PDB file of C-alpha atoms in Angstrom:
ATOM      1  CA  UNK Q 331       0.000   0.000   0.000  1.00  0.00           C
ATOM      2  CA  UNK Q 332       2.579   2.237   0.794  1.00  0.00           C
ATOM      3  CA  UNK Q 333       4.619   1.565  -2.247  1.00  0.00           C
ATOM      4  CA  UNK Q 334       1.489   2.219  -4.183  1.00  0.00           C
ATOM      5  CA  UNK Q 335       1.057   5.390  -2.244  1.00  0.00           C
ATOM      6  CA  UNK Q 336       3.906   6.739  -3.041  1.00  0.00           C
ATOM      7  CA  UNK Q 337       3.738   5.935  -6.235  1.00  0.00           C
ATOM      8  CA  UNK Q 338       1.368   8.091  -6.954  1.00  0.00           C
ATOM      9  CA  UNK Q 339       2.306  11.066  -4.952  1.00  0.00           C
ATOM     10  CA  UNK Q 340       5.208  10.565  -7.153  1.00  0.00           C
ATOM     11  CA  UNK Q 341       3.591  10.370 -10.636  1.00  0.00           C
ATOM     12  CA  UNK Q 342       0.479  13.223  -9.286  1.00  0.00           C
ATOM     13  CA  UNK Q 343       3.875  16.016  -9.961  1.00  0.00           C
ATOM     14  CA  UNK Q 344       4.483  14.894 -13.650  1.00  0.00           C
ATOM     15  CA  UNK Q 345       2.681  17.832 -15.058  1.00  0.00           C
ATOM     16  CA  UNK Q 346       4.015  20.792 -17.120  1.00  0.00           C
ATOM     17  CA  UNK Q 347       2.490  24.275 -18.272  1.00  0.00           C
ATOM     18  CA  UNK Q 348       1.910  25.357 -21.818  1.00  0.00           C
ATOM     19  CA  UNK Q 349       2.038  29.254 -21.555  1.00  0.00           C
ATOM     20  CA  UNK Q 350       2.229  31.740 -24.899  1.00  0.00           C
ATOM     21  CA  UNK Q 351       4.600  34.271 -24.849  1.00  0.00           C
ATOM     22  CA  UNK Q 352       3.045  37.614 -25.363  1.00  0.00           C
ATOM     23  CA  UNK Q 353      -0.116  36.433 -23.931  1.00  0.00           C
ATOM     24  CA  UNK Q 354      -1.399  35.962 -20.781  1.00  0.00           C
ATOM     25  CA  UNK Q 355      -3.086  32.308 -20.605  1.00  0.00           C
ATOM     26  CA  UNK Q 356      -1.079  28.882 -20.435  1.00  0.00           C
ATOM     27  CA  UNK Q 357      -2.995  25.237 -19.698  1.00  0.00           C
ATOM     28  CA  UNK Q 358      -1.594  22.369 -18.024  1.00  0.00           C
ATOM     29  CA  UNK Q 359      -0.995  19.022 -18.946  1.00  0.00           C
ATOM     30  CA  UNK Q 360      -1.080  15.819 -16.856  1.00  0.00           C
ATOM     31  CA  UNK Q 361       0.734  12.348 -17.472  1.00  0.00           C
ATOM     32  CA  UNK Q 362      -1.621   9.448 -17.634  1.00  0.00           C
ATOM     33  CA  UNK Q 363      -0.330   6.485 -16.058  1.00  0.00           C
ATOM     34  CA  UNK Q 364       0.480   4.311 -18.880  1.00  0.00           C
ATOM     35  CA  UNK Q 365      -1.908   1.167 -19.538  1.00  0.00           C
ATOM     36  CA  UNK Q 366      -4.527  -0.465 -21.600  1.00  0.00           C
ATOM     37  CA  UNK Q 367      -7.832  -0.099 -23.387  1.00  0.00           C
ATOM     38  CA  UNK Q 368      -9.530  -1.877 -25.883  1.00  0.00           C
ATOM     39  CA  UNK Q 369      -6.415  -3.776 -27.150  1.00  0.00           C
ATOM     40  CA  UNK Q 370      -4.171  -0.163 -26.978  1.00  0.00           C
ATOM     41  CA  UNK Q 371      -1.274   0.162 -25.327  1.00  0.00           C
ATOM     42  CA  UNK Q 372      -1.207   3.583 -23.550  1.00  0.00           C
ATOM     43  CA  UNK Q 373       2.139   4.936 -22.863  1.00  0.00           C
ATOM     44  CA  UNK Q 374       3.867   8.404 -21.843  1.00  0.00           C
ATOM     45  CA  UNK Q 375       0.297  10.108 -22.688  1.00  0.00           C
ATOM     46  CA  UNK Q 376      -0.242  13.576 -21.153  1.00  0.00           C
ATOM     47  CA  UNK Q 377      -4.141  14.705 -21.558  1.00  0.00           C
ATOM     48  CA  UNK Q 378      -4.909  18.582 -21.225  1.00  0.00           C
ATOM     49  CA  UNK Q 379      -6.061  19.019 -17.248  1.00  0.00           C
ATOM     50  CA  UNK Q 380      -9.520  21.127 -19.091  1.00  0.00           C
ATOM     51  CA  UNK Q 381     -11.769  21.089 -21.550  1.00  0.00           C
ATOM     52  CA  UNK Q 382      -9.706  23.758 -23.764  1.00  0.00           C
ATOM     53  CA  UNK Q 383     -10.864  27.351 -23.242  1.00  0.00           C
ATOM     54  CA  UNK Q 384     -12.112  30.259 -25.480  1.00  0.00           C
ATOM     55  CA  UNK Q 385      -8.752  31.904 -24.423  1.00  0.00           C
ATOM     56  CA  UNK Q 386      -6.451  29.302 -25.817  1.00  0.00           C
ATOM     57  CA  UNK Q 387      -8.169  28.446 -28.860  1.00  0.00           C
ATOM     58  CA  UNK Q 388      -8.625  32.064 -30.368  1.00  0.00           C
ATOM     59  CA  UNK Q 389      -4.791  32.528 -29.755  1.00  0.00           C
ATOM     60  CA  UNK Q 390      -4.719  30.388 -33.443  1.00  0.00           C
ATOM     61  CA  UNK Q 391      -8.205  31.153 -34.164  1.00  0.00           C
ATOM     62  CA  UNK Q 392      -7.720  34.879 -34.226  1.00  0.00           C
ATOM     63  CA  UNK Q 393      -3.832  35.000 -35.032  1.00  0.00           C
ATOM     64  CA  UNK Q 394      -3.209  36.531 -31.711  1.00  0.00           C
ATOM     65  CA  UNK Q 395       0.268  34.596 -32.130  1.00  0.00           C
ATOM     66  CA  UNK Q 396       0.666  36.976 -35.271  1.00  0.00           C
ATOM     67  CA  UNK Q 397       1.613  40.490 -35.499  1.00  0.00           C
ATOM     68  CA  UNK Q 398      -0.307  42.892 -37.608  1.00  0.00           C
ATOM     69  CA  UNK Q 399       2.374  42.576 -40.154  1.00  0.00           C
ATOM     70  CA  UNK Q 400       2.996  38.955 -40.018  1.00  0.00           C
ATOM     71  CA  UNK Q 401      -0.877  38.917 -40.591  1.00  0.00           C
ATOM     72  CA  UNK Q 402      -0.530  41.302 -43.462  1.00  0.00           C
ATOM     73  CA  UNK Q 403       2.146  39.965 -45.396  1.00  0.00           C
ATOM     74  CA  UNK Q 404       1.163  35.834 -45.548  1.00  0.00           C
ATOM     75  CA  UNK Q 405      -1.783  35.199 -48.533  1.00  0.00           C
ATOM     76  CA  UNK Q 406      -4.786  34.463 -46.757  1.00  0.00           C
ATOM     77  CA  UNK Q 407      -5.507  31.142 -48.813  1.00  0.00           C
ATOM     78  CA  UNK Q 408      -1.671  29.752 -47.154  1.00  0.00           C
ATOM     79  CA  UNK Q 409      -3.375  29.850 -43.727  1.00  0.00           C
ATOM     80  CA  UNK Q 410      -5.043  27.063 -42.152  1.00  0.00           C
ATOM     81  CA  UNK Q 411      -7.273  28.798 -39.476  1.00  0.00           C
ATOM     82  CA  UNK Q 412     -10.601  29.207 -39.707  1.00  0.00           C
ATOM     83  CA  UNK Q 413     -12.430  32.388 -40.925  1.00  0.00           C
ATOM     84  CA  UNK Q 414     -14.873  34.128 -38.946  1.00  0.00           C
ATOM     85  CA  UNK Q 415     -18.888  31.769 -38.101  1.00  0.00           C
ATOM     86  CA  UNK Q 416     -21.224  33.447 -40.732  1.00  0.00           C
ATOM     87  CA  UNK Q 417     -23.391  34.392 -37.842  1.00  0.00           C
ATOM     88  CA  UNK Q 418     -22.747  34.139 -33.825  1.00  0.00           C
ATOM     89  CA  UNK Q 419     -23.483  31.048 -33.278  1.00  0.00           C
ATOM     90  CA  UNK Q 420     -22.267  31.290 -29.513  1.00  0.00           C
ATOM     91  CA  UNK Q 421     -24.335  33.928 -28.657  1.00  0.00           C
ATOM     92  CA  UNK Q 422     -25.360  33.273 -25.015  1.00  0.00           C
ATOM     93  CA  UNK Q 423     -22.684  30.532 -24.400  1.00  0.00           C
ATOM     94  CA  UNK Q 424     -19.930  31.803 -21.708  1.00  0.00           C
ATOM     95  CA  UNK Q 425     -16.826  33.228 -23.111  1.00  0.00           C
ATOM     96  CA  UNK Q 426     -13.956  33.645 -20.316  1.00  0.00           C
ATOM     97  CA  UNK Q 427     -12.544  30.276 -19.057  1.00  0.00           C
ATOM     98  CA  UNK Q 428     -15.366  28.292 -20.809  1.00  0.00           C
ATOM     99  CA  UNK Q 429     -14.944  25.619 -23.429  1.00  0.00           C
ATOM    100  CA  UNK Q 430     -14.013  26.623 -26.735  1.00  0.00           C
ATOM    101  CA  UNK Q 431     -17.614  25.393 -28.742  1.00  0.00           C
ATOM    102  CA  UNK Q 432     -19.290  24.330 -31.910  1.00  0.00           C
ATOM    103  CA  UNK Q 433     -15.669  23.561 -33.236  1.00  0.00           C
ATOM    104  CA  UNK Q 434     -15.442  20.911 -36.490  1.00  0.00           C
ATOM    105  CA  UNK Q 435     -13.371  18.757 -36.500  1.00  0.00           C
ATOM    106  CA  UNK Q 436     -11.391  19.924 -39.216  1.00  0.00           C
ATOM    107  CA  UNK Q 437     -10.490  22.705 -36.849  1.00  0.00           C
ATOM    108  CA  UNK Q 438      -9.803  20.950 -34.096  1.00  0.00           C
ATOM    109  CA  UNK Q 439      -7.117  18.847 -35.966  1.00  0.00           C
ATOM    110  CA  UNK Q 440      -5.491  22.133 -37.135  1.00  0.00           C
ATOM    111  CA  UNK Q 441      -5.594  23.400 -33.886  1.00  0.00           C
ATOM    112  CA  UNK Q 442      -3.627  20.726 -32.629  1.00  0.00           C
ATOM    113  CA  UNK Q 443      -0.745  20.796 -35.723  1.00  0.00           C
ATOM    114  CA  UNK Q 444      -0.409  24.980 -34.972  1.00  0.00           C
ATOM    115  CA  UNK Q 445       0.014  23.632 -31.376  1.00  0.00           C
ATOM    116  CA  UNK Q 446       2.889  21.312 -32.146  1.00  0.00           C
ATOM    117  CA  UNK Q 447       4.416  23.719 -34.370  1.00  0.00           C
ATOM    118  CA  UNK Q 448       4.371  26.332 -31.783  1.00  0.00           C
ATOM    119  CA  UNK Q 449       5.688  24.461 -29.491  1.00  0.00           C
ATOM    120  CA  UNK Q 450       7.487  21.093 -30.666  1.00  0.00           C
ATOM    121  CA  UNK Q 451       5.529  18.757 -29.264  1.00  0.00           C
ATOM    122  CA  UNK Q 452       3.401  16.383 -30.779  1.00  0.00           C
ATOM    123  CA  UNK Q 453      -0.086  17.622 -29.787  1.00  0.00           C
ATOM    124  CA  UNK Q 454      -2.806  16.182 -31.151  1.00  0.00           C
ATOM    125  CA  UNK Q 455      -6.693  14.739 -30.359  1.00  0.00           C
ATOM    126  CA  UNK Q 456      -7.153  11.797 -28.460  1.00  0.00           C
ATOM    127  CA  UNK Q 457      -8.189   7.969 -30.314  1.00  0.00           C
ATOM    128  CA  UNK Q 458     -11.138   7.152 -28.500  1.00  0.00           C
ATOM    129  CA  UNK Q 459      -9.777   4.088 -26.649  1.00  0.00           C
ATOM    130  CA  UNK Q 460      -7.061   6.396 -25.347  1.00  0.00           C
ATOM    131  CA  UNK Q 461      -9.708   9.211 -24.389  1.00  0.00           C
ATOM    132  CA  UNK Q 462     -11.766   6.276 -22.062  1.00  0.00           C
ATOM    133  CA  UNK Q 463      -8.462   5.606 -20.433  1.00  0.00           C
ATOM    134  CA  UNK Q 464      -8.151   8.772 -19.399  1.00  0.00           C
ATOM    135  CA  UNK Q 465     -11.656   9.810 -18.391  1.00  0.00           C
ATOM    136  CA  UNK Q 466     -11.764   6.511 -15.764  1.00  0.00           C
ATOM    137  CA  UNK Q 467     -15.008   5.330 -14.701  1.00  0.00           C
ATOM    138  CA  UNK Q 468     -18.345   6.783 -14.653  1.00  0.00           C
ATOM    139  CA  UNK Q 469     -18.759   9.536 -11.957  1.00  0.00           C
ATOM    140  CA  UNK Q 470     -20.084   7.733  -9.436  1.00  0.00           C
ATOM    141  CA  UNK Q 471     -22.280  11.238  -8.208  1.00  0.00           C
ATOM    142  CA  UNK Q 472     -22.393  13.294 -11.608  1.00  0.00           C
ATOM    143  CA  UNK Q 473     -23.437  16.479  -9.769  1.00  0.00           C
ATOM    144  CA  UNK Q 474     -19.573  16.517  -8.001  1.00  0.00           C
ATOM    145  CA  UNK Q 475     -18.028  15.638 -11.479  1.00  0.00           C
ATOM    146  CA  UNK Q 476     -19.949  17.015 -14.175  1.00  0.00           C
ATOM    147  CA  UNK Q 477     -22.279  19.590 -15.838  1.00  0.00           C
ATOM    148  CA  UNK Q 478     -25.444  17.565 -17.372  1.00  0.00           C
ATOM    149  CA  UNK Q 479     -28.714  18.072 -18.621  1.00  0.00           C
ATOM    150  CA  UNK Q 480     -29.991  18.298 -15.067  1.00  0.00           C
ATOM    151  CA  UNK Q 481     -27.872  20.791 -13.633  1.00  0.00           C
ATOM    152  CA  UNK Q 482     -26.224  22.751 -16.612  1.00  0.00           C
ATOM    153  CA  UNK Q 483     -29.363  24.953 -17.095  1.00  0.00           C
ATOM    154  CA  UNK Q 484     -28.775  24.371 -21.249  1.00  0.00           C
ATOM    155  CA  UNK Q 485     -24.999  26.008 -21.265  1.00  0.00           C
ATOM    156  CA  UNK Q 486     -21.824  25.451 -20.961  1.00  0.00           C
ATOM    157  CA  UNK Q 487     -19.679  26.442 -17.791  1.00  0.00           C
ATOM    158  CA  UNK Q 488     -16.518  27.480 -16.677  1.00  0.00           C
ATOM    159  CA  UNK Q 489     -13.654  24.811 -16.889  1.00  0.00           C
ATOM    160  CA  UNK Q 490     -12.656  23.179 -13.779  1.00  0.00           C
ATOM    161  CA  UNK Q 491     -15.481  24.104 -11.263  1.00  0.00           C
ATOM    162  CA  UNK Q 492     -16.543  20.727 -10.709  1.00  0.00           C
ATOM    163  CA  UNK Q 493     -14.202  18.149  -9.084  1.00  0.00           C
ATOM    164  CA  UNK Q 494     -11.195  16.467 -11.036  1.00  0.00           C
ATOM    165  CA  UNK Q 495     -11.398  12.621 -11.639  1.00  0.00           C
ATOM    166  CA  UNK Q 496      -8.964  10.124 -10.747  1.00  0.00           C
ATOM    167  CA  UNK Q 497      -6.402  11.328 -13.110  1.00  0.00           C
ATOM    168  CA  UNK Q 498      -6.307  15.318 -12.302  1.00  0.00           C
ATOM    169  CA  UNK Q 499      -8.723  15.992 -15.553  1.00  0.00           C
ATOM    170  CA  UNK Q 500     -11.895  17.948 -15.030  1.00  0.00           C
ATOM    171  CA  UNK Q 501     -14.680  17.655 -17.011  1.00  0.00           C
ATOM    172  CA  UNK Q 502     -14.199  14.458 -19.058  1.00  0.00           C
ATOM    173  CA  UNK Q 503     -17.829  13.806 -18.799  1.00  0.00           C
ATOM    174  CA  UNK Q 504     -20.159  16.361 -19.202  1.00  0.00           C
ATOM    175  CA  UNK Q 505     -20.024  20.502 -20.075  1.00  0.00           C
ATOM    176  CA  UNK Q 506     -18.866  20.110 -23.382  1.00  0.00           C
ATOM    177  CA  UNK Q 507     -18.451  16.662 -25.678  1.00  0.00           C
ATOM    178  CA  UNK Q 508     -14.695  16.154 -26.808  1.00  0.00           C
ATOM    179  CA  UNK Q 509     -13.352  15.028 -30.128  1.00  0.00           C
ATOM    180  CA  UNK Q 510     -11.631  12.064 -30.965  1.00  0.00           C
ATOM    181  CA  UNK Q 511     -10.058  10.721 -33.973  1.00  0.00           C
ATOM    182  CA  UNK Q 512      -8.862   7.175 -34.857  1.00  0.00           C
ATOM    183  CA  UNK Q 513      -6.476   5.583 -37.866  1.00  0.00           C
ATOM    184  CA  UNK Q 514      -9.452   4.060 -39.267  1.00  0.00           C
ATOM    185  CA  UNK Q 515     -11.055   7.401 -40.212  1.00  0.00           C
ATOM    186  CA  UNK Q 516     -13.765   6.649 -37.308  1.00  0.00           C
ATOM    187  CA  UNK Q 517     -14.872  10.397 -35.444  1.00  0.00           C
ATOM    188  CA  UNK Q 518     -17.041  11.604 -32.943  1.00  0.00           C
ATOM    189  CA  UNK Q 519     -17.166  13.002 -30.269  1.00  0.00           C
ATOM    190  CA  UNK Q 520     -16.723  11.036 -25.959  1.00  0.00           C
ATOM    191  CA  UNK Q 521     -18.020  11.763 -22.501  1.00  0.00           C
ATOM    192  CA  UNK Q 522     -21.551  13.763 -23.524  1.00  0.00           C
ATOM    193  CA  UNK Q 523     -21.931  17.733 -22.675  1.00  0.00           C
ATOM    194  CA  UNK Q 524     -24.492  19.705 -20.938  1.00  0.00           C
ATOM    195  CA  UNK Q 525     -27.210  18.032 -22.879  1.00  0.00           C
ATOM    196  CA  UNK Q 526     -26.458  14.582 -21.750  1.00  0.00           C
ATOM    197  CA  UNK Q 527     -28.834  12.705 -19.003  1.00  0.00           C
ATOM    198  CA  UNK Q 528     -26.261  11.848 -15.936  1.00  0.00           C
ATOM    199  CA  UNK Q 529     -27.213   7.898 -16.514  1.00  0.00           C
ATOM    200  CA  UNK Q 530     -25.525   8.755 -19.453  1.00  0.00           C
ATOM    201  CA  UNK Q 531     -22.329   9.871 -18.324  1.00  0.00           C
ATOM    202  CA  UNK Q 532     -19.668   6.432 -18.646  1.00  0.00           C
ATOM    203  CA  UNK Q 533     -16.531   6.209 -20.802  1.00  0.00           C
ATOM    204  CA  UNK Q 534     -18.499   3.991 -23.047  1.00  0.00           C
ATOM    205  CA  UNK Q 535     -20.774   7.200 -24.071  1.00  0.00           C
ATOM    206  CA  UNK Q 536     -19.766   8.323 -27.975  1.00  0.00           C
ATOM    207  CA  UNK Q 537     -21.032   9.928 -30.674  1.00  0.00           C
ATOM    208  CA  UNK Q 538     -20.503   9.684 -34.346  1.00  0.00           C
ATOM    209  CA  UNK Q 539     -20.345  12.724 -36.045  1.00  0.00           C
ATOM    210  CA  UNK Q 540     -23.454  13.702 -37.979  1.00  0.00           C
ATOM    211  CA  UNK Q 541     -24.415  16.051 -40.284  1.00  0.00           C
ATOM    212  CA  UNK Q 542     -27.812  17.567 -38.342  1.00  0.00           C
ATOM    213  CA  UNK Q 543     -24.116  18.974 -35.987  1.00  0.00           C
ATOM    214  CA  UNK Q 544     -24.475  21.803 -38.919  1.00  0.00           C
ATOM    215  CA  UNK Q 545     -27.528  21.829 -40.574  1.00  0.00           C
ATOM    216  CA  UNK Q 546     -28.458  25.124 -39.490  1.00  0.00           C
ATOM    217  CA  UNK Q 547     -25.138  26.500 -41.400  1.00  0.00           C
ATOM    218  CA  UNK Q 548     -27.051  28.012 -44.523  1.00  0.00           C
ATOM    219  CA  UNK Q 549     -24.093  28.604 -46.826  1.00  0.00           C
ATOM    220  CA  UNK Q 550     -23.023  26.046 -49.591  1.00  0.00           C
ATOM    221  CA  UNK Q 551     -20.948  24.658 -48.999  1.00  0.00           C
ATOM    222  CA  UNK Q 552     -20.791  24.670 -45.317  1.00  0.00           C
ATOM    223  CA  UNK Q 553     -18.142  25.565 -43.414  1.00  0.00           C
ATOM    224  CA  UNK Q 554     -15.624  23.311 -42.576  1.00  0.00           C
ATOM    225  CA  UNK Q 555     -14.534  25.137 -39.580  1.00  0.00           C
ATOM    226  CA  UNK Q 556     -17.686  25.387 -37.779  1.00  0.00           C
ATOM    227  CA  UNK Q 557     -20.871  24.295 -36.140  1.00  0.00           C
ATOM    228  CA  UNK Q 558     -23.734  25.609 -36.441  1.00  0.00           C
ATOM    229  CA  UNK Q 559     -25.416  23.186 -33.963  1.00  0.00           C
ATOM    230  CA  UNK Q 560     -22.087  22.396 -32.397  1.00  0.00           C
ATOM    231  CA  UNK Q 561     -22.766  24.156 -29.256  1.00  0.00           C
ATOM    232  CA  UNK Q 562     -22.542  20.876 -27.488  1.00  0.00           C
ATOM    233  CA  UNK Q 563     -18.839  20.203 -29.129  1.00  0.00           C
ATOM    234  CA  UNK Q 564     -15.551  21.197 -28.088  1.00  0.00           C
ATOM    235  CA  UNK Q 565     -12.202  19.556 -27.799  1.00  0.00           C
ATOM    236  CA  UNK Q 566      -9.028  18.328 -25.018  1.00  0.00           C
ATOM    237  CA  UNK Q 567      -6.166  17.621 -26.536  1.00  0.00           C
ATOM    238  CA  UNK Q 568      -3.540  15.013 -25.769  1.00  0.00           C
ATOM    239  CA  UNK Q 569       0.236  14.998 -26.306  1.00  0.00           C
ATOM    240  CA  UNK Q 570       3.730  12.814 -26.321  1.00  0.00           C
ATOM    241  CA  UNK Q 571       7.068  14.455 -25.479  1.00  0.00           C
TER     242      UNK Q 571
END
């Protein structure tokens, strides 16, 4: 017991912060133990502690990693960020330490290839046997762990106001519904949002993408970087040093 104990007082400190120079946010990411699910070998995985934030995301999404001439000077059609939703289509959603939402998952994939560029690590999102590892088991009181369809009052909240799993990761099930992406081409999304029933809420829970996720989007073709009903969606992303 005591070897196990200190084990994981041991392996609780292998963390490190992401910060951005010239702006003031950062995220931390946690080492999963290493292990196995559904036939995967897990190893030196770290998983973002949140759900990732408005903050983070519009450092890519709105070039804030750019200066006003960098912007100016690079043709528009050599970026790979996304341009602006044709309408707000997180109008009433939180902003400030909330989950980054209705995000495609085109974008999140480029997200996570500025993110390794930026920083030379190999960030990307989760497979979805790799993203049940990390979420553990089913919350065994959802109200402690997670915002669902009972308590969420239809929105998303702030990151990290609920109380972390087994691993040091908030939010796996619950608030918003995070990507993954396998070899096979398979997508969707793991671990249900604010619109998901608490019985719900077990590592099991996914979602393949569908198309009704942006039917409201009226342009043709529709956008590839957002949507339109993707309020639900966002995104944690994983990484190996």
């Amino acid at each position: 017991m005591l070897t196990t104990l200190l084990a994981a007082a041991i392996f609780q400190q292998e963390t490190f912060v992401e910060s951005f120079p010239s702006q003031v946010t950062s995220f931390k990411m946690v080492r999963i133990p290493d292990g196995e699910n559904r036939g995967t070998t897990i190893k030196g995985l770290y998983a973002a502690q949140t759900e990732l934030p408005w903050e983070v995301y519009e450092i890519w999404y709105l070039q804030r990693d750019q200066t006003i001439q960098e912007q100016t000077s690079v043709r528009p059609e050599t970026i790979s960020r996304p341009s602006r939703p044709y309408a707000v289509i997180f109008t009433g959603f939180g902003h400030h330490e909330y989950p980054a939402i209705c995000v495609s998952l085109n974008s999140a994939i480029e997200f996570c290839k500025w993110l390794s560029a930026k920083t030379g690590k190999n960030y990307r999102l989760p497979t979805r046997a790799e993203w049940e590892y990390l979420a553990g088991n089913a919350p065994s009181n959802p109200d402690e762990t997670s915002w669902h369809w009972d308590n969420a009052e239809d929105t998303t909240h702030k990151v990290a106001t609920k109380k972390a799993n087994a691993n040091g990761l908030f939010d796996c099930f619950g608030n918003v519904a995070e990507w993954t992406l396998d070899k096979e081409n398979v997508h969707g999304v793991a671990g249900g949002s604010w619109k998901t029933k608490p019985a719900d809420l077990k590592p099991g829970y996914w979602q393949e993408y569908s198309p009704k996720w942006n039917e409201a989007d009226p342009q043709t073709p529709k956008s590839k970087w957002w949507l339109a009903n993707g309020q639900f969606i966002g995104l944690r992303v994983v990484c190996t040093k």
